[in-house]
Amino acid sequence: KQEVTQIPAALSVPEGENLVLNCSFTDSAIYNLQWFRQDPGKGLTSLLLIQSSQREQTSGRLNASLDKSSGRSTLYIAASQPGDSATYLCAVSGNYGQNFVFGPGTRLSVLP
Amino acid sequence: DVKVTQSSRYLVKRTGEKVFLECVQDMDHENMFWYRQDPGLGLRLIYFSYDVKMKEKGDIPEGYSVSREKKERFSLILESASTNQTSMYLCASSLVGRWATQSSYNEQFFGPGTRLTVL
């Protein structure tokens, strides 16, 4: 059964720092991987989707990489801002790509 | 932009009541999902549907049922609410799932969530 972990569970950084969030999964036979952000009490907002055949995706200050063979993905946030404060979740989908298994999330605080 | 809406942001019900949570998406997506999110347990899949009138159990279907009579609407039903069903409920949709030929089509889009409290 697929299991997804995220390290660290929480992270606090000063504004302007570049940072990396980590996601690991146990079964490398994934269809794709998606990164989300969640603000307190709200739903999830899709940030990036990486197909299983891709190595990375970029959107603005965000860059996500995927290494299927090692079961890892990283989300790189450049020049962090207080507005980036949120919980970041990664999720992987299996062979049919129908549903996702979610990690527990990393709670990020960017201090002004 | 994809829009997924949920009927209520906050809901308070009593034990034993029948509860309906509604989710609507406006992008003609084939797949729809219901999750619950609890502190320390993360997001867990309750049910999903890949077509009208089709449904499949997720990881925690006990105590829940679903209905999908129209493509845009997916309902979660708590037949007899219990206190352990107090949770945040999240609905999601994606364009193509089971028959996807391009993996980006199963990107999931979420609604704002319904915080359900069962007293």
PDB file of C-alpha atoms in Angstrom:
ATOM      1  CA  LYS A   1       0.000   0.000   0.000  1.00  0.00           C
ATOM      2  CA  GLN A   2       1.326   3.405  -0.959  1.00  0.00           C
ATOM      3  CA  GLU A   3       2.535   5.590   1.905  1.00  0.00           C
ATOM      4  CA  VAL A   4       3.542   9.216   1.612  1.00  0.00           C
ATOM      5  CA  THR A   5       5.643  11.117   4.135  1.00  0.00           C
ATOM      6  CA  GLN A   6       6.732  14.738   4.278  1.00  0.00           C
ATOM      7  CA  ILE A   7       9.697  16.216   6.052  1.00  0.00           C
ATOM      8  CA  PRO A   8       9.864  18.486   7.937  1.00  0.00           C
ATOM      9  CA  ALA A   9       6.464  18.569   9.620  1.00  0.00           C
ATOM     10  CA  ALA A  10       6.897  22.286  10.291  1.00  0.00           C
ATOM     11  CA  LEU A  11       9.307  24.939   9.116  1.00  0.00           C
ATOM     12  CA  SER A  12       9.831  28.558  10.074  1.00  0.00           C
ATOM     13  CA  VAL A  13      12.034  30.828   7.954  1.00  0.00           C
ATOM     14  CA  PRO A  14      12.691  34.572   7.625  1.00  0.00           C
ATOM     15  CA  GLU A  15      11.279  36.353   4.611  1.00  0.00           C
ATOM     16  CA  GLY A  16      13.452  36.195   1.492  1.00  0.00           C
ATOM     17  CA  GLU A  17      14.943  32.763   2.114  1.00  0.00           C
ATOM     18  CA  ASN A  18      14.898  30.008  -0.448  1.00  0.00           C
ATOM     19  CA  LEU A  19      13.541  26.760   0.952  1.00  0.00           C
ATOM     20  CA  VAL A  20      12.933  23.121   0.078  1.00  0.00           C
ATOM     21  CA  LEU A  21      10.074  20.907   1.160  1.00  0.00           C
ATOM     22  CA  ASN A  22      10.437  17.146   0.852  1.00  0.00           C
ATOM     23  CA  CYS A  23       7.991  14.401  -0.071  1.00  0.00           C
ATOM     24  CA  SER A  24       8.718  10.663  -0.088  1.00  0.00           C
ATOM     25  CA  PHE A  25       6.594   7.764  -1.292  1.00  0.00           C
ATOM     26  CA  THR A  26       7.072   4.017  -0.885  1.00  0.00           C
ATOM     27  CA  ASP A  27       5.778   2.672  -4.233  1.00  0.00           C
ATOM     28  CA  SER A  28       7.571   4.139  -7.239  1.00  0.00           C
ATOM     29  CA  ALA A  29       4.860   2.974  -9.686  1.00  0.00           C
ATOM     30  CA  ILE A  30       3.040   6.293  -9.603  1.00  0.00           C
ATOM     31  CA  TYR A  31       0.961   7.917 -12.307  1.00  0.00           C
ATOM     32  CA  ASN A  32       1.817  11.450 -11.241  1.00  0.00           C
ATOM     33  CA  LEU A  33       2.434  13.664  -8.235  1.00  0.00           C
ATOM     34  CA  GLN A  34       0.658  16.857  -7.237  1.00  0.00           C
ATOM     35  CA  TRP A  35       1.640  19.605  -4.795  1.00  0.00           C
ATOM     36  CA  PHE A  36      -1.035  21.589  -2.983  1.00  0.00           C
ATOM     37  CA  ARG A  37      -1.193  24.445  -0.541  1.00  0.00           C
ATOM     38  CA  GLN A  38      -3.815  24.717   2.178  1.00  0.00           C
ATOM     39  CA  ASP A  39      -4.577  27.814   4.214  1.00  0.00           C
ATOM     40  CA  PRO A  40      -6.097  27.288   7.693  1.00  0.00           C
ATOM     41  CA  GLY A  41      -9.721  26.176   7.522  1.00  0.00           C
ATOM     42  CA  LYS A  42      -9.763  26.221   3.732  1.00  0.00           C
ATOM     43  CA  GLY A  43      -9.688  23.764   0.866  1.00  0.00           C
ATOM     44  CA  LEU A  44      -6.605  22.732  -1.105  1.00  0.00           C
ATOM     45  CA  THR A  45      -5.189  24.814  -3.921  1.00  0.00           C
ATOM     46  CA  SER A  46      -3.325  22.993  -6.677  1.00  0.00           C
ATOM     47  CA  LEU A  47       0.211  24.310  -7.169  1.00  0.00           C
ATOM     48  CA  LEU A  48       1.945  21.917  -9.543  1.00  0.00           C
ATOM     49  CA  LEU A  49       1.299  18.552 -11.168  1.00  0.00           C
ATOM     50  CA  ILE A  50       4.256  16.452 -12.316  1.00  0.00           C
ATOM     51  CA  GLN A  51       3.590  13.612 -14.701  1.00  0.00           C
ATOM     52  CA  SER A  52       5.413  10.344 -14.072  1.00  0.00           C
ATOM     53  CA  SER A  53       7.479  10.892 -17.230  1.00  0.00           C
ATOM     54  CA  GLN A  54       8.616  14.357 -16.173  1.00  0.00           C
ATOM     55  CA  ARG A  55      11.497  15.387 -13.917  1.00  0.00           C
ATOM     56  CA  GLU A  56      10.280  18.824 -12.886  1.00  0.00           C
ATOM     57  CA  GLN A  57       7.656  21.527 -13.237  1.00  0.00           C
ATOM     58  CA  THR A  58       7.899  25.249 -12.610  1.00  0.00           C
ATOM     59  CA  SER A  59       5.349  27.919 -11.805  1.00  0.00           C
ATOM     60  CA  GLY A  60       6.591  31.351 -10.852  1.00  0.00           C
ATOM     61  CA  ARG A  61       8.732  31.068  -7.712  1.00  0.00           C
ATOM     62  CA  LEU A  62       7.879  27.388  -7.326  1.00  0.00           C
ATOM     63  CA  ASN A  63       9.795  24.468  -8.760  1.00  0.00           C
ATOM     64  CA  ALA A  64       8.879  20.846  -8.122  1.00  0.00           C
ATOM     65  CA  SER A  65      11.113  17.914  -9.002  1.00  0.00           C
ATOM     66  CA  LEU A  66      10.356  14.218  -9.191  1.00  0.00           C
ATOM     67  CA  ASP A  67      12.690  11.245  -8.846  1.00  0.00           C
ATOM     68  CA  LYS A  68      10.503   8.179  -9.234  1.00  0.00           C
ATOM     69  CA  SER A  69      13.287   5.652  -8.774  1.00  0.00           C
ATOM     70  CA  SER A  70      14.154   6.965  -5.325  1.00  0.00           C
ATOM     71  CA  GLY A  71      10.532   7.754  -4.416  1.00  0.00           C
ATOM     72  CA  ARG A  72      11.126  11.443  -3.800  1.00  0.00           C
ATOM     73  CA  SER A  73       9.850  14.841  -4.778  1.00  0.00           C
ATOM     74  CA  THR A  74      10.942  18.272  -3.645  1.00  0.00           C
ATOM     75  CA  LEU A  75       9.157  21.601  -3.771  1.00  0.00           C
ATOM     76  CA  TYR A  76      11.536  24.547  -4.013  1.00  0.00           C
ATOM     77  CA  ILE A  77      10.216  27.982  -3.074  1.00  0.00           C
ATOM     78  CA  ALA A  78      12.400  30.910  -4.063  1.00  0.00           C
ATOM     79  CA  ALA A  79      12.514  34.242  -2.228  1.00  0.00           C
ATOM     80  CA  SER A  80       9.866  33.259   0.307  1.00  0.00           C
ATOM     81  CA  GLN A  81       7.213  35.788   1.366  1.00  0.00           C
ATOM     82  CA  PRO A  82       4.865  35.953   4.384  1.00  0.00           C
ATOM     83  CA  GLY A  83       1.998  35.170   1.999  1.00  0.00           C
ATOM     84  CA  ASP A  84       3.596  31.768   1.374  1.00  0.00           C
ATOM     85  CA  SER A  85       2.739  30.761   4.947  1.00  0.00           C
ATOM     86  CA  ALA A  86       0.446  27.739   4.687  1.00  0.00           C
ATOM     87  CA  THR A  87       0.499  23.958   4.864  1.00  0.00           C
ATOM     88  CA  TYR A  88       1.955  22.267   1.794  1.00  0.00           C
ATOM     89  CA  LEU A  89       0.794  18.781   0.880  1.00  0.00           C
ATOM     90  CA  CYS A  90       2.024  16.376  -1.730  1.00  0.00           C
ATOM     91  CA  ALA A  91      -0.078  13.571  -3.168  1.00  0.00           C
ATOM     92  CA  VAL A  92       0.718  10.680  -5.509  1.00  0.00           C
ATOM     93  CA  SER A  93      -1.670   8.769  -7.742  1.00  0.00           C
ATOM     94  CA  GLY A  94      -1.477   5.116  -8.676  1.00  0.00           C
ATOM     95  CA  ASN A  95      -1.668   3.335 -12.008  1.00  0.00           C
ATOM     96  CA  TYR A  96      -5.161   4.409 -12.973  1.00  0.00           C
ATOM     97  CA  GLY A  97      -4.496   7.980 -11.890  1.00  0.00           C
ATOM     98  CA  GLN A  98      -7.907   8.174 -10.392  1.00  0.00           C
ATOM     99  CA  ASN A  99      -7.231   9.020  -6.824  1.00  0.00           C
ATOM    100  CA  PHE A 100      -4.395  10.226  -4.737  1.00  0.00           C
ATOM    101  CA  VAL A 101      -2.653   9.249  -1.528  1.00  0.00           C
ATOM    102  CA  PHE A 102      -1.776  12.343   0.467  1.00  0.00           C
ATOM    103  CA  GLY A 103       1.148  13.123   2.717  1.00  0.00           C
ATOM    104  CA  PRO A 104       0.588  14.695   6.146  1.00  0.00           C
ATOM    105  CA  GLY A 105       1.842  18.095   5.016  1.00  0.00           C
ATOM    106  CA  THR A 106       4.536  20.579   5.987  1.00  0.00           C
ATOM    107  CA  ARG A 107       3.383  23.668   7.885  1.00  0.00           C
ATOM    108  CA  LEU A 108       5.398  26.636   6.640  1.00  0.00           C
ATOM    109  CA  SER A 109       5.695  29.970   8.419  1.00  0.00           C
ATOM    110  CA  VAL A 110       7.524  32.820   6.692  1.00  0.00           C
ATOM    111  CA  LEU A 111       8.347  35.551   9.153  1.00  0.00           C
ATOM    112  CA  PRO A 112       8.415  39.217   8.050  1.00  0.00           C
TER     113      PRO A 112
ATOM    114  CA  ASP B   1     -10.916  28.489 -14.023  1.00  0.00           C
ATOM    115  CA  VAL B   2     -12.246  25.325 -12.484  1.00  0.00           C
ATOM    116  CA  LYS B   3     -14.782  25.938  -9.796  1.00  0.00           C
ATOM    117  CA  VAL B   4     -15.766  23.377  -7.200  1.00  0.00           C
ATOM    118  CA  THR B   5     -18.385  24.495  -4.715  1.00  0.00           C
ATOM    119  CA  GLN B   6     -19.711  22.868  -1.571  1.00  0.00           C
ATOM    120  CA  SER B   7     -23.167  23.529  -0.195  1.00  0.00           C
ATOM    121  CA  SER B   8     -22.109  24.655   3.276  1.00  0.00           C
ATOM    122  CA  ARG B   9     -18.928  25.970   4.897  1.00  0.00           C
ATOM    123  CA  TYR B  10     -20.096  25.078   8.398  1.00  0.00           C
ATOM    124  CA  LEU B  11     -22.715  22.583   9.497  1.00  0.00           C
ATOM    125  CA  VAL B  12     -23.876  21.485  12.959  1.00  0.00           C
ATOM    126  CA  LYS B  13     -26.006  18.352  13.286  1.00  0.00           C
ATOM    127  CA  ARG B  14     -27.198  16.078  16.059  1.00  0.00           C
ATOM    128  CA  THR B  15     -26.353  12.416  16.518  1.00  0.00           C
ATOM    129  CA  GLY B  16     -28.644  10.204  14.465  1.00  0.00           C
ATOM    130  CA  GLU B  17     -29.604  12.859  11.931  1.00  0.00           C
ATOM    131  CA  LYS B  18     -29.314  12.181   8.206  1.00  0.00           C
ATOM    132  CA  VAL B  19     -26.835  14.608   6.676  1.00  0.00           C
ATOM    133  CA  PHE B  20     -26.359  15.577   3.041  1.00  0.00           C
ATOM    134  CA  LEU B  21     -23.208  17.280   1.800  1.00  0.00           C
ATOM    135  CA  GLU B  22     -23.400  18.567  -1.746  1.00  0.00           C
ATOM    136  CA  CYS B  23     -20.579  19.253  -4.179  1.00  0.00           C
ATOM    137  CA  VAL B  24     -20.892  20.840  -7.610  1.00  0.00           C
ATOM    138  CA  GLN B  25     -18.229  21.374 -10.279  1.00  0.00           C
ATOM    139  CA  ASP B  26     -18.668  23.488 -13.366  1.00  0.00           C
ATOM    140  CA  MET B  27     -15.959  22.117 -15.687  1.00  0.00           C
ATOM    141  CA  ASP B  28     -17.552  18.909 -16.969  1.00  0.00           C
ATOM    142  CA  HIS B  29     -15.102  16.785 -14.995  1.00  0.00           C
ATOM    143  CA  GLU B  30     -15.652  13.046 -15.026  1.00  0.00           C
ATOM    144  CA  ASN B  31     -14.098  12.209 -11.654  1.00  0.00           C
ATOM    145  CA  MET B  32     -15.352  13.445  -8.321  1.00  0.00           C
ATOM    146  CA  PHE B  33     -14.089  12.633  -4.850  1.00  0.00           C
ATOM    147  CA  TRP B  34     -15.019  12.983  -1.191  1.00  0.00           C
ATOM    148  CA  TYR B  35     -12.310  13.170   1.461  1.00  0.00           C
ATOM    149  CA  ARG B  36     -12.303  13.850   5.149  1.00  0.00           C
ATOM    150  CA  GLN B  37      -9.437  15.614   6.883  1.00  0.00           C
ATOM    151  CA  ASP B  38      -8.610  15.154  10.531  1.00  0.00           C
ATOM    152  CA  PRO B  39      -5.660  16.412  12.600  1.00  0.00           C
ATOM    153  CA  GLY B  40      -2.938  13.807  12.717  1.00  0.00           C
ATOM    154  CA  LEU B  41      -4.661  11.575  10.153  1.00  0.00           C
ATOM    155  CA  GLY B  42      -4.412  13.779   7.075  1.00  0.00           C
ATOM    156  CA  LEU B  43      -6.726  13.452   4.081  1.00  0.00           C
ATOM    157  CA  ARG B  44      -8.501  10.143   3.665  1.00  0.00           C
ATOM    158  CA  LEU B  45     -10.607   9.125   0.691  1.00  0.00           C
ATOM    159  CA  ILE B  46     -14.203   8.181   1.491  1.00  0.00           C
ATOM    160  CA  TYR B  47     -15.692   7.550  -1.970  1.00  0.00           C
ATOM    161  CA  PHE B  48     -15.057   8.529  -5.539  1.00  0.00           C
ATOM    162  CA  SER B  49     -17.042   8.453  -8.754  1.00  0.00           C
ATOM    163  CA  TYR B  50     -15.692   8.240 -12.306  1.00  0.00           C
ATOM    164  CA  ASP B  51     -19.024   8.610 -14.076  1.00  0.00           C
ATOM    165  CA  VAL B  52     -22.698   9.303 -13.480  1.00  0.00           C
ATOM    166  CA  LYS B  53     -24.247   6.640 -11.242  1.00  0.00           C
ATOM    167  CA  MET B  54     -20.809   5.014 -10.782  1.00  0.00           C
ATOM    168  CA  LYS B  55     -19.074   4.934  -7.423  1.00  0.00           C
ATOM    169  CA  GLU B  56     -16.182   3.200  -5.762  1.00  0.00           C
ATOM    170  CA  LYS B  57     -15.257   2.895  -2.121  1.00  0.00           C
ATOM    171  CA  GLY B  58     -12.192   4.664  -0.867  1.00  0.00           C
ATOM    172  CA  ASP B  59     -10.257   3.916   2.287  1.00  0.00           C
ATOM    173  CA  ILE B  60     -12.945   4.761   4.864  1.00  0.00           C
ATOM    174  CA  PRO B  61     -16.453   4.282   3.374  1.00  0.00           C
ATOM    175  CA  GLU B  62     -18.095   2.914   6.527  1.00  0.00           C
ATOM    176  CA  GLY B  63     -20.966   5.084   7.706  1.00  0.00           C
ATOM    177  CA  TYR B  64     -21.180   6.977   4.408  1.00  0.00           C
ATOM    178  CA  SER B  65     -22.933   6.632   1.080  1.00  0.00           C
ATOM    179  CA  VAL B  66     -22.801   8.737  -2.080  1.00  0.00           C
ATOM    180  CA  SER B  67     -24.998   9.690  -4.986  1.00  0.00           C
ATOM    181  CA  ARG B  68     -24.122  10.937  -8.448  1.00  0.00           C
ATOM    182  CA  GLU B  69     -27.230  11.418 -10.540  1.00  0.00           C
ATOM    183  CA  LYS B  70     -25.768  14.214 -12.667  1.00  0.00           C
ATOM    184  CA  LYS B  71     -22.235  14.659 -13.890  1.00  0.00           C
ATOM    185  CA  GLU B  72     -21.687  17.962 -12.136  1.00  0.00           C
ATOM    186  CA  ARG B  73     -23.027  16.968  -8.718  1.00  0.00           C
ATOM    187  CA  PHE B  74     -21.690  14.497  -6.154  1.00  0.00           C
ATOM    188  CA  SER B  75     -23.421  14.087  -2.813  1.00  0.00           C
ATOM    189  CA  LEU B  76     -22.092  12.568   0.380  1.00  0.00           C
ATOM    190  CA  ILE B  77     -24.689  11.130   2.735  1.00  0.00           C
ATOM    191  CA  LEU B  78     -24.320  10.325   6.397  1.00  0.00           C
ATOM    192  CA  GLU B  79     -27.276   8.019   7.031  1.00  0.00           C
ATOM    193  CA  SER B  80     -27.128   8.410  10.803  1.00  0.00           C
ATOM    194  CA  ALA B  81     -24.556  10.946  11.918  1.00  0.00           C
ATOM    195  CA  SER B  82     -22.270  10.058  14.806  1.00  0.00           C
ATOM    196  CA  THR B  83     -19.847  12.167  16.808  1.00  0.00           C
ATOM    197  CA  ASN B  84     -16.848  10.434  15.244  1.00  0.00           C
ATOM    198  CA  GLN B  85     -17.918  11.878  11.896  1.00  0.00           C
ATOM    199  CA  THR B  86     -17.131  15.383  13.108  1.00  0.00           C
ATOM    200  CA  SER B  87     -14.525  16.483  10.593  1.00  0.00           C
ATOM    201  CA  MET B  88     -13.607  18.707   7.676  1.00  0.00           C
ATOM    202  CA  TYR B  89     -15.074  17.273   4.453  1.00  0.00           C
ATOM    203  CA  LEU B  90     -13.435  18.123   1.164  1.00  0.00           C
ATOM    204  CA  CYS B  91     -14.765  17.517  -2.327  1.00  0.00           C
ATOM    205  CA  ALA B  92     -12.533  17.382  -5.398  1.00  0.00           C
ATOM    206  CA  SER B  93     -12.875  16.801  -9.122  1.00  0.00           C
ATOM    207  CA  SER B  94     -10.589  15.930 -12.024  1.00  0.00           C
ATOM    208  CA  LEU B  95     -11.067  15.898 -15.771  1.00  0.00           C
ATOM    209  CA  VAL B  96     -10.354  12.302 -16.720  1.00  0.00           C
ATOM    210  CA  GLY B  97      -9.328   9.382 -14.564  1.00  0.00           C
ATOM    211  CA  ARG B  98      -9.851   5.743 -15.414  1.00  0.00           C
ATOM    212  CA  TRP B  99      -9.534   6.266 -19.147  1.00  0.00           C
ATOM    213  CA  ALA B 100      -6.902   8.963 -19.053  1.00  0.00           C
ATOM    214  CA  THR B 101      -4.350   8.943 -21.796  1.00  0.00           C
ATOM    215  CA  GLN B 102      -2.587  12.069 -20.668  1.00  0.00           C
ATOM    216  CA  SER B 103      -1.697  11.981 -17.004  1.00  0.00           C
ATOM    217  CA  SER B 104      -2.113  15.697 -16.493  1.00  0.00           C
ATOM    218  CA  TYR B 105      -5.843  15.216 -16.930  1.00  0.00           C
ATOM    219  CA  ASN B 106      -6.214  13.820 -13.444  1.00  0.00           C
ATOM    220  CA  GLU B 107      -5.104  17.031 -11.736  1.00  0.00           C
ATOM    221  CA  GLN B 108      -7.413  17.410  -8.769  1.00  0.00           C
ATOM    222  CA  PHE B 109      -9.257  20.620  -7.913  1.00  0.00           C
ATOM    223  CA  PHE B 110     -10.769  21.067  -4.482  1.00  0.00           C
ATOM    224  CA  GLY B 111     -13.761  22.864  -3.043  1.00  0.00           C
ATOM    225  CA  PRO B 112     -13.555  25.127   0.026  1.00  0.00           C
ATOM    226  CA  GLY B 113     -14.527  22.373   2.467  1.00  0.00           C
ATOM    227  CA  THR B 114     -17.402  21.809   4.882  1.00  0.00           C
ATOM    228  CA  ARG B 115     -16.647  21.794   8.597  1.00  0.00           C
ATOM    229  CA  LEU B 116     -19.186  19.357  10.059  1.00  0.00           C
ATOM    230  CA  THR B 117     -19.799  19.131  13.794  1.00  0.00           C
ATOM    231  CA  VAL B 118     -21.983  16.315  15.128  1.00  0.00           C
ATOM    232  CA  LEU B 119     -23.235  16.896  18.673  1.00  0.00           C
TER     233      LEU B 119
END
